[in-house]
């Protein structure tokens, strides 16, 4: 038996509980793992609180990322005792995820834990850090360099935004951090390395077709009107990497930034990202991240607290990333 956050939707309605589950109920897959750490992500919170149709089938264990120790394997790449990271691939949506003491997965979905990272480090980074790194790599691929000007990050106090600010600063970029939480100013400037801060309210209203050129590039985690304003304020030949929808899925924008300033809007997907690109991103993350700094960007909670923290996350009351310790509170197998 093991503990898990379980989401059910049947005649009794939609409900999320901390449950005890028999090992035999794990979905069949080539690799089985003991989950060490998972993360509580925005998408997980939406599923737990039933705020969006995240779950594809029921019952479901949420948790779109985790790091675990392999306990059994029918996959040639993995042996018992190996440490592996899983992010994306529909885990926590259509396949049971990581907010549990145990998990199963297709071996092709797993990335080996880099030697420079501890399991706790890996989930302090998690989907948020991976997504931020993929955004940085996208800007670099499009030719954006630190010499071209400032880079804007929206939702800078959130999981992806925090990592984006930090990674950009470490890579030598001057970062404008957009946040709706003035109390986070010192954290963004002194801990993460932002150069300056602008209030969220300057970007979240309906946008004009074009605005003053204010940043050479941007990483947007918000979508909707915010992304429209980001595009309108991007300098000629700039690039915007879009990876989030916290404000909404709509994009009420003009074509003016694209045809008058040759701005590029590049989507970033961390769910089905090709394995070679995932591995490249994790290698770079391992070379840049250190445990002490990661601890300052995260809060660790027990599995039993994940449900109660979901509402805080959706209301924007969480700074950085929530790491869920699934191992310390795990029940012994019987």
mmCIF file of C-alpha atoms in Angstrom:
data_model
loop_
_atom_site.group_PDB
_atom_site.id
_atom_site.type_symbol
_atom_site.label_atom_id
_atom_site.label_comp_id
_atom_site.label_asym_id
_atom_site.label_seq_id
_atom_site.Cartn_x
_atom_site.Cartn_y
_atom_site.Cartn_z
ATOM 1 C CA UNK A 1 0.000 0.000 0.000
ATOM 2 C CA UNK A 2 1.067 3.594 -0.549
ATOM 3 C CA UNK A 3 -0.384 7.053 -0.025
ATOM 4 C CA UNK A 4 -1.518 9.172 -2.958
ATOM 5 C CA UNK A 5 -3.600 12.193 -3.819
ATOM 6 C CA UNK A 6 -6.534 10.662 -5.689
ATOM 7 C CA UNK A 7 -9.054 12.534 -7.852
ATOM 8 C CA UNK A 8 -12.357 10.816 -8.579
ATOM 9 C CA UNK A 9 -15.393 11.901 -10.590
ATOM 10 C CA UNK A 10 -18.462 9.663 -10.447
ATOM 11 C CA UNK A 11 -22.038 9.655 -9.145
ATOM 12 C CA UNK A 12 -20.760 11.095 -5.872
ATOM 13 C CA UNK A 13 -19.253 14.059 -7.710
ATOM 14 C CA UNK A 14 -15.766 15.424 -8.252
ATOM 15 C CA UNK A 15 -13.529 14.969 -5.199
ATOM 16 C CA UNK A 16 -9.875 14.968 -4.239
ATOM 17 C CA UNK A 17 -8.652 12.946 -1.264
ATOM 18 C CA UNK A 18 -5.494 11.644 0.341
ATOM 19 C CA UNK A 19 -5.974 7.898 -0.119
ATOM 20 C CA UNK A 20 -4.263 4.563 0.533
ATOM 21 C CA UNK A 21 -3.821 2.614 -2.683
ATOM 22 C CA UNK A 22 -2.748 -0.953 -3.346
ATOM 23 C CA UNK A 23 0.396 -1.375 -5.469
ATOM 24 C CA UNK A 24 -1.576 -3.565 -7.875
ATOM 25 C CA UNK A 25 -3.683 -0.546 -8.888
ATOM 26 C CA UNK A 26 -0.737 1.247 -10.509
ATOM 27 C CA UNK A 27 -1.229 1.511 -14.284
ATOM 28 C CA UNK A 28 0.840 -1.031 -16.233
ATOM 29 C CA UNK A 29 4.123 0.413 -17.510
ATOM 30 C CA UNK A 30 7.678 -0.711 -18.204
ATOM 31 C CA UNK A 31 9.190 0.970 -15.119
ATOM 32 C CA UNK A 32 7.996 1.158 -11.498
ATOM 33 C CA UNK A 33 9.437 3.677 -9.059
ATOM 34 C CA UNK A 34 9.340 4.843 -5.465
ATOM 35 C CA UNK A 35 8.558 8.553 -5.693
ATOM 36 C CA UNK A 36 11.003 10.659 -3.675
ATOM 37 C CA UNK A 37 9.820 14.166 -4.501
ATOM 38 C CA UNK A 38 7.101 15.639 -6.678
ATOM 39 C CA UNK A 39 5.983 19.189 -7.346
ATOM 40 C CA UNK A 40 2.736 21.050 -6.900
ATOM 41 C CA UNK A 41 2.345 22.876 -10.187
ATOM 42 C CA UNK A 42 -0.311 25.285 -11.436
ATOM 43 C CA UNK A 43 -1.788 22.549 -13.612
ATOM 44 C CA UNK A 44 -1.920 20.183 -10.625
ATOM 45 C CA UNK A 45 -3.730 22.823 -8.587
ATOM 46 C CA UNK A 46 -6.285 23.315 -11.360
ATOM 47 C CA UNK A 47 -6.966 19.571 -11.341
ATOM 48 C CA UNK A 48 -7.143 19.287 -7.554
ATOM 49 C CA UNK A 49 -9.548 22.227 -7.311
ATOM 50 C CA UNK A 50 -11.550 21.211 -10.427
ATOM 51 C CA UNK A 51 -10.955 24.616 -12.018
ATOM 52 C CA UNK A 52 -10.184 23.309 -15.515
ATOM 53 C CA UNK A 53 -10.664 20.031 -17.425
ATOM 54 C CA UNK A 54 -7.104 18.845 -16.816
ATOM 55 C CA UNK A 55 -7.891 15.202 -16.018
ATOM 56 C CA UNK A 56 -8.535 12.971 -19.035
ATOM 57 C CA UNK A 57 -9.687 9.865 -17.173
ATOM 58 C CA UNK A 58 -10.697 8.920 -13.644
ATOM 59 C CA UNK A 59 -9.624 7.987 -11.077
ATOM 60 C CA UNK A 60 -6.373 9.951 -11.440
ATOM 61 C CA UNK A 61 -3.325 10.651 -9.319
ATOM 62 C CA UNK A 62 -2.202 14.207 -10.204
ATOM 63 C CA UNK A 63 1.398 15.373 -10.269
ATOM 64 C CA UNK A 64 2.903 16.312 -13.636
ATOM 65 C CA UNK A 65 6.493 15.830 -12.464
ATOM 66 C CA UNK A 66 8.469 13.710 -10.024
ATOM 67 C CA UNK A 67 11.842 12.194 -9.282
ATOM 68 C CA UNK A 68 12.014 8.593 -8.139
ATOM 69 C CA UNK A 69 14.112 5.494 -7.587
ATOM 70 C CA UNK A 70 13.485 2.605 -9.955
ATOM 71 C CA UNK A 71 12.196 -0.503 -8.158
ATOM 72 C CA UNK A 72 11.567 -2.733 -11.185
ATOM 73 C CA UNK A 73 12.082 -2.379 -14.918
ATOM 74 C CA UNK A 74 11.307 -4.122 -18.183
ATOM 75 C CA UNK A 75 13.007 -1.302 -20.105
ATOM 76 C CA UNK A 76 16.611 -1.752 -21.335
ATOM 77 C CA UNK A 77 17.747 1.703 -20.139
ATOM 78 C CA UNK A 78 16.656 1.342 -16.529
ATOM 79 C CA UNK A 79 17.675 -0.895 -13.634
ATOM 80 C CA UNK A 80 16.516 -1.064 -10.001
ATOM 81 C CA UNK A 81 18.202 1.651 -7.975
ATOM 82 C CA UNK A 82 18.490 4.143 -10.850
ATOM 83 C CA UNK A 83 17.319 7.693 -10.118
ATOM 84 C CA UNK A 84 15.093 9.192 -12.779
ATOM 85 C CA UNK A 85 13.138 12.389 -13.493
ATOM 86 C CA UNK A 86 9.774 12.506 -15.223
ATOM 87 C CA UNK A 87 8.057 15.643 -16.508
ATOM 88 C CA UNK A 88 5.174 15.912 -18.962
ATOM 89 C CA UNK A 89 3.961 13.191 -21.344
ATOM 90 C CA UNK A 90 0.443 13.497 -19.924
ATOM 91 C CA UNK A 91 1.482 12.196 -16.509
ATOM 92 C CA UNK A 92 -0.988 13.458 -13.921
ATOM 93 C CA UNK A 93 -3.568 13.969 -16.681
ATOM 94 C CA UNK A 94 -4.034 10.710 -18.587
ATOM 95 C CA UNK A 95 -1.515 8.538 -16.692
ATOM 96 C CA UNK A 96 -1.136 8.443 -12.901
ATOM 97 C CA UNK A 97 1.314 11.061 -11.717
ATOM 98 C CA UNK A 98 3.778 11.849 -8.976
ATOM 99 C CA UNK A 99 1.739 13.064 -6.010
ATOM 100 C CA UNK A 100 2.043 9.618 -4.479
ATOM 101 C CA UNK A 101 4.456 7.279 -2.771
ATOM 102 C CA UNK A 102 4.803 5.108 -5.888
ATOM 103 C CA UNK A 103 4.476 5.577 -9.649
ATOM 104 C CA UNK A 104 4.800 3.718 -12.921
ATOM 105 C CA UNK A 105 5.995 5.090 -16.244
ATOM 106 C CA UNK A 106 7.115 4.305 -19.753
ATOM 107 C CA UNK A 107 10.897 4.083 -19.651
ATOM 108 C CA UNK A 108 11.124 6.291 -22.740
ATOM 109 C CA UNK A 109 9.659 9.183 -20.709
ATOM 110 C CA UNK A 110 12.394 9.170 -18.072
ATOM 111 C CA UNK A 111 15.551 11.293 -17.862
ATOM 112 C CA UNK A 112 18.473 10.167 -15.706
ATOM 113 C CA UNK A 113 19.050 12.397 -12.683
ATOM 114 C CA UNK A 114 22.228 14.405 -13.435
ATOM 115 C CA UNK A 115 25.063 13.629 -11.001
ATOM 116 C CA UNK A 116 25.318 17.272 -9.969
ATOM 117 C CA UNK A 117 21.725 17.316 -8.670
ATOM 118 C CA UNK A 118 20.157 15.679 -5.634
ATOM 119 C CA UNK A 119 16.586 14.325 -5.949
ATOM 120 C CA UNK A 120 15.358 17.329 -3.944
ATOM 121 C CA UNK A 121 17.238 19.671 -6.305
ATOM 122 C CA UNK A 122 15.598 18.041 -9.312
ATOM 123 C CA UNK A 123 12.096 18.733 -8.043
ATOM 124 C CA UNK A 124 13.034 22.195 -6.834
ATOM 125 C CA UNK A 125 13.687 22.715 -10.550
ATOM 126 C CA UNK A 126 10.905 20.460 -11.837
ATOM 127 C CA UNK A 127 8.598 21.361 -14.699
ATOM 128 C CA UNK A 128 8.916 25.057 -13.863
ATOM 129 C CA UNK A 129 12.696 25.141 -14.181
ATOM 130 C CA UNK A 130 12.686 22.912 -17.236
ATOM 131 C CA UNK A 131 10.136 25.156 -18.951
ATOM 132 C CA UNK A 132 12.128 28.277 -18.079
ATOM 133 C CA UNK A 133 15.293 26.716 -19.501
ATOM 134 C CA UNK A 134 13.479 25.708 -22.698
ATOM 135 C CA UNK A 135 12.320 29.336 -23.012
ATOM 136 C CA UNK A 136 15.887 30.597 -22.582
ATOM 137 C CA UNK A 137 17.120 28.100 -25.161
ATOM 138 C CA UNK A 138 14.385 29.304 -27.536
ATOM 139 C CA UNK A 139 15.512 32.925 -27.217
ATOM 140 C CA UNK A 140 19.111 31.862 -27.799
ATOM 141 C CA UNK A 141 18.161 29.798 -30.844
ATOM 142 C CA UNK A 142 16.421 32.864 -32.287
ATOM 143 C CA UNK A 143 19.618 34.863 -31.850
ATOM 144 C CA UNK A 144 18.765 36.965 -28.802
ATOM 145 C CA UNK A 145 21.921 37.976 -26.921
ATOM 146 C CA UNK A 146 22.424 40.031 -23.731
ATOM 147 C CA UNK A 147 23.849 42.867 -25.818
ATOM 148 C CA UNK A 148 20.527 43.425 -27.602
ATOM 149 C CA UNK A 149 18.717 44.822 -24.575
ATOM 150 C CA UNK A 150 16.506 43.903 -21.657
ATOM 151 C CA UNK A 151 14.351 40.765 -21.468
ATOM 152 C CA UNK A 152 10.923 40.922 -19.840
ATOM 153 C CA UNK A 153 9.559 38.083 -17.712
ATOM 154 C CA UNK A 154 5.845 38.106 -16.839
ATOM 155 C CA UNK A 155 4.481 36.281 -13.805
ATOM 156 C CA UNK A 156 7.954 36.706 -12.357
ATOM 157 C CA UNK A 157 7.013 35.632 -8.823
ATOM 158 C CA UNK A 158 5.591 32.291 -9.964
ATOM 159 C CA UNK A 159 7.314 28.969 -10.512
ATOM 160 C CA UNK A 160 8.302 29.350 -14.169
ATOM 161 C CA UNK A 161 8.747 33.106 -13.873
ATOM 162 C CA UNK A 162 11.114 32.863 -10.898
ATOM 163 C CA UNK A 163 13.323 30.413 -12.729
ATOM 164 C CA UNK A 164 13.214 32.455 -15.921
ATOM 165 C CA UNK A 165 14.400 35.586 -14.095
ATOM 166 C CA UNK A 166 17.191 33.686 -12.363
ATOM 167 C CA UNK A 167 18.402 31.762 -15.426
ATOM 168 C CA UNK A 168 18.368 34.850 -17.635
ATOM 169 C CA UNK A 169 20.330 36.822 -15.028
ATOM 170 C CA UNK A 170 22.895 34.018 -14.687
ATOM 171 C CA UNK A 171 23.245 33.970 -18.475
ATOM 172 C CA UNK A 172 24.110 37.683 -18.462
ATOM 173 C CA UNK A 173 20.793 39.237 -19.505
ATOM 174 C CA UNK A 174 19.300 42.350 -17.900
ATOM 175 C CA UNK A 175 15.853 41.267 -16.733
ATOM 176 C CA UNK A 176 12.636 43.244 -16.283
ATOM 177 C CA UNK A 177 10.419 41.353 -13.840
ATOM 178 C CA UNK A 178 6.669 41.898 -14.041
ATOM 179 C CA UNK A 179 4.790 40.979 -10.869
ATOM 180 C CA UNK A 180 1.545 41.743 -9.091
ATOM 181 C CA UNK A 181 3.148 41.272 -5.678
ATOM 182 C CA UNK A 182 5.134 44.363 -4.581
ATOM 183 C CA UNK A 183 6.311 42.506 -1.463
ATOM 184 C CA UNK A 184 8.388 40.253 -3.730
ATOM 185 C CA UNK A 185 10.511 43.144 -5.052
ATOM 186 C CA UNK A 186 13.517 42.450 -2.830
ATOM 187 C CA UNK A 187 13.351 38.728 -3.667
ATOM 188 C CA UNK A 188 13.232 39.409 -7.408
ATOM 189 C CA UNK A 189 16.005 41.991 -7.354
ATOM 190 C CA UNK A 190 18.418 40.664 -4.750
ATOM 191 C CA UNK A 191 17.836 36.900 -4.794
ATOM 192 C CA UNK A 192 16.956 36.234 -8.440
ATOM 193 C CA UNK A 193 18.928 39.046 -10.078
ATOM 194 C CA UNK A 194 16.286 41.135 -11.844
ATOM 195 C CA UNK A 195 17.460 44.577 -12.974
ATOM 196 C CA UNK A 196 14.144 46.318 -12.447
ATOM 197 C CA UNK A 197 10.478 45.623 -11.754
ATOM 198 C CA UNK A 198 7.269 46.763 -13.417
ATOM 199 C CA UNK A 199 3.795 46.221 -11.926
ATOM 200 C CA UNK A 200 1.534 43.601 -13.453
ATOM 201 C CA UNK A 201 -1.192 46.225 -13.938
ATOM 202 C CA UNK A 202 0.795 47.902 -16.722
ATOM 203 C CA UNK A 203 0.379 44.791 -18.875
ATOM 204 C CA UNK A 204 -2.910 43.093 -18.008
ATOM 205 C CA UNK A 205 -5.377 45.478 -19.664
ATOM 206 C CA UNK A 206 -6.448 45.440 -23.353
ATOM 207 C CA UNK A 207 -3.460 46.242 -25.542
ATOM 208 C CA UNK A 208 -2.891 48.790 -28.299
ATOM 209 C CA UNK A 209 -1.706 47.381 -31.639
ATOM 210 C CA UNK A 210 1.756 48.822 -30.976
ATOM 211 C CA UNK A 211 3.440 50.433 -27.970
ATOM 212 C CA UNK A 212 6.830 51.963 -27.348
ATOM 213 C CA UNK A 213 9.662 49.495 -27.948
ATOM 214 C CA UNK A 214 10.647 48.556 -24.404
ATOM 215 C CA UNK A 215 12.369 45.135 -24.403
ATOM 216 C CA UNK A 216 14.409 43.098 -26.835
ATOM 217 C CA UNK A 217 12.717 39.834 -25.905
ATOM 218 C CA UNK A 218 10.349 38.339 -23.363
ATOM 219 C CA UNK A 219 9.290 35.154 -21.630
ATOM 220 C CA UNK A 220 5.541 35.200 -21.033
ATOM 221 C CA UNK A 221 3.906 32.858 -18.527
ATOM 222 C CA UNK A 222 0.532 34.620 -18.470
ATOM 223 C CA UNK A 223 -1.145 34.774 -21.912
ATOM 224 C CA UNK A 224 -4.260 36.771 -22.852
ATOM 225 C CA UNK A 225 -4.052 40.592 -22.580
ATOM 226 C CA UNK A 226 -0.648 40.384 -20.935
ATOM 227 C CA UNK A 227 0.868 38.563 -23.889
ATOM 228 C CA UNK A 228 -0.774 41.076 -26.235
ATOM 229 C CA UNK A 229 0.884 43.961 -24.373
ATOM 230 C CA UNK A 230 4.191 42.106 -24.302
ATOM 231 C CA UNK A 231 4.106 41.737 -28.085
ATOM 232 C CA UNK A 232 3.127 45.381 -28.571
ATOM 233 C CA UNK A 233 6.119 46.551 -26.520
ATOM 234 C CA UNK A 234 8.729 44.235 -28.050
ATOM 235 C CA UNK A 235 11.500 45.895 -30.049
ATOM 236 C CA UNK A 236 12.073 45.334 -33.749
ATOM 237 C CA UNK A 237 13.271 41.810 -34.537
ATOM 238 C CA UNK A 238 12.563 40.784 -30.963
ATOM 239 C CA UNK A 239 11.370 37.375 -29.780
ATOM 240 C CA UNK A 240 8.674 36.404 -27.289
ATOM 241 C CA UNK A 241 8.723 32.875 -25.845
ATOM 242 C CA UNK A 242 5.197 32.013 -24.665
ATOM 243 C CA UNK A 243 4.672 29.155 -22.221
ATOM 244 C CA UNK A 244 1.736 29.970 -19.928
ATOM 245 C CA UNK A 245 -1.937 30.839 -19.659
ATOM 246 C CA UNK A 246 -2.419 32.115 -16.099
ATOM 247 C CA UNK A 247 -4.550 35.023 -17.345
ATOM 248 C CA UNK A 248 -6.288 33.070 -20.092
ATOM 249 C CA UNK A 249 -6.015 31.060 -23.290
ATOM 250 C CA UNK A 250 -7.166 33.912 -25.532
ATOM 251 C CA UNK A 251 -4.820 36.226 -27.428
ATOM 252 C CA UNK A 252 -6.611 39.511 -28.284
ATOM 253 C CA UNK A 253 -3.653 40.896 -30.233
ATOM 254 C CA UNK A 254 -2.892 42.758 -33.459
ATOM 255 C CA UNK A 255 -0.723 41.553 -36.309
ATOM 256 C CA UNK A 256 1.128 44.897 -36.154
ATOM 257 C CA UNK A 257 4.115 43.651 -34.079
ATOM 258 C CA UNK A 258 4.666 40.822 -36.546
ATOM 259 C CA UNK A 259 4.420 42.730 -39.821
ATOM 260 C CA UNK A 260 5.754 46.144 -38.755
ATOM 261 C CA UNK A 261 8.529 45.095 -36.355
ATOM 262 C CA UNK A 262 9.154 41.495 -37.439
ATOM 263 C CA UNK A 263 8.583 40.256 -33.886
ATOM 264 C CA UNK A 264 8.634 36.475 -33.473
ATOM 265 C CA UNK A 265 6.166 34.704 -31.179
ATOM 266 C CA UNK A 266 7.604 31.299 -30.274
ATOM 267 C CA UNK A 267 5.579 28.740 -28.383
ATOM 268 C CA UNK A 268 7.387 26.602 -25.801
ATOM 269 C CA UNK A 269 6.067 23.151 -24.914
ATOM 270 C CA UNK A 270 7.554 21.171 -22.050
ATOM 271 C CA UNK A 271 4.983 18.348 -22.138
ATOM 272 C CA UNK A 272 5.956 16.571 -25.363
ATOM 273 C CA UNK A 273 9.377 18.148 -25.800
ATOM 274 C CA UNK A 274 11.739 15.771 -27.681
ATOM 275 C CA UNK A 275 14.003 13.720 -25.441
ATOM 276 C CA UNK A 276 17.282 15.091 -26.825
ATOM 277 C CA UNK A 277 16.142 18.632 -26.027
ATOM 278 C CA UNK A 278 15.008 17.595 -22.526
ATOM 279 C CA UNK A 279 18.389 16.042 -21.838
ATOM 280 C CA UNK A 280 20.180 19.146 -23.106
ATOM 281 C CA UNK A 281 18.012 21.349 -20.875
ATOM 282 C CA UNK A 282 18.619 19.193 -17.774
ATOM 283 C CA UNK A 283 22.364 19.189 -18.405
ATOM 284 C CA UNK A 284 22.388 22.978 -18.532
ATOM 285 C CA UNK A 285 20.201 23.223 -15.443
ATOM 286 C CA UNK A 286 22.555 20.925 -13.551
ATOM 287 C CA UNK A 287 25.520 23.106 -14.499
ATOM 288 C CA UNK A 288 23.814 26.338 -13.385
ATOM 289 C CA UNK A 289 21.801 25.368 -10.311
ATOM 290 C CA UNK A 290 23.092 24.879 -6.771
ATOM 291 C CA UNK A 291 21.269 23.421 -3.788
ATOM 292 C CA UNK A 292 21.565 26.508 -1.587
ATOM 293 C CA UNK A 293 19.987 28.805 -4.152
ATOM 294 C CA UNK A 294 17.300 26.286 -5.020
ATOM 295 C CA UNK A 295 16.272 26.136 -1.368
ATOM 296 C CA UNK A 296 15.726 29.902 -1.407
ATOM 297 C CA UNK A 297 13.379 29.542 -4.385
ATOM 298 C CA UNK A 298 11.260 26.709 -3.013
ATOM 299 C CA UNK A 299 9.109 25.569 -0.124
ATOM 300 C CA UNK A 300 8.939 21.866 0.767
ATOM 301 C CA UNK A 301 5.657 20.425 2.015
ATOM 302 C CA UNK A 302 4.525 16.884 2.938
ATOM 303 C CA UNK A 303 2.251 14.938 0.603
ATOM 304 C CA UNK A 304 -0.639 15.323 3.065
ATOM 305 C CA UNK A 305 -0.502 19.126 2.642
ATOM 306 C CA UNK A 306 -0.656 19.189 -1.165
ATOM 307 C CA UNK A 307 -4.448 19.502 -1.361
ATOM 308 C CA UNK A 308 -4.623 22.439 1.045
ATOM 309 C CA UNK A 309 -1.868 24.311 -0.823
ATOM 310 C CA UNK A 310 -3.605 24.038 -4.209
ATOM 311 C CA UNK A 311 -5.941 26.965 -3.536
ATOM 312 C CA UNK A 312 -3.022 29.141 -2.369
ATOM 313 C CA UNK A 313 -1.251 28.418 -5.644
ATOM 314 C CA UNK A 314 -4.269 29.343 -7.769
ATOM 315 C CA UNK A 315 -4.777 32.586 -5.843
ATOM 316 C CA UNK A 316 -1.196 33.634 -6.503
ATOM 317 C CA UNK A 317 -0.165 33.306 -2.868
ATOM 318 C CA UNK A 318 2.832 31.066 -3.543
ATOM 319 C CA UNK A 319 6.255 32.484 -4.372
ATOM 320 C CA UNK A 320 8.551 30.233 -6.354
ATOM 321 C CA UNK A 321 8.004 26.488 -6.372
ATOM 322 C CA UNK A 322 6.291 24.025 -4.019
ATOM 323 C CA UNK A 323 8.196 20.748 -3.638
ATOM 324 C CA UNK A 324 6.251 17.791 -2.234
ATOM 325 C CA UNK A 325 8.179 15.307 -0.094
ATOM 326 C CA UNK A 326 6.569 11.985 -0.988
ATOM 327 C CA UNK A 327 9.241 9.795 0.590
ATOM 328 C CA UNK A 328 9.521 10.967 4.208
ATOM 329 C CA UNK A 329 5.780 10.629 4.728
ATOM 330 C CA UNK A 330 5.432 7.433 2.732
ATOM 331 C CA UNK A 331 3.738 4.488 4.391
ATOM 332 C CA UNK A 332 5.741 1.255 4.489
ATOM 333 C CA UNK A 333 4.707 -1.323 1.943
ATOM 334 C CA UNK A 334 2.604 -4.201 3.302
#
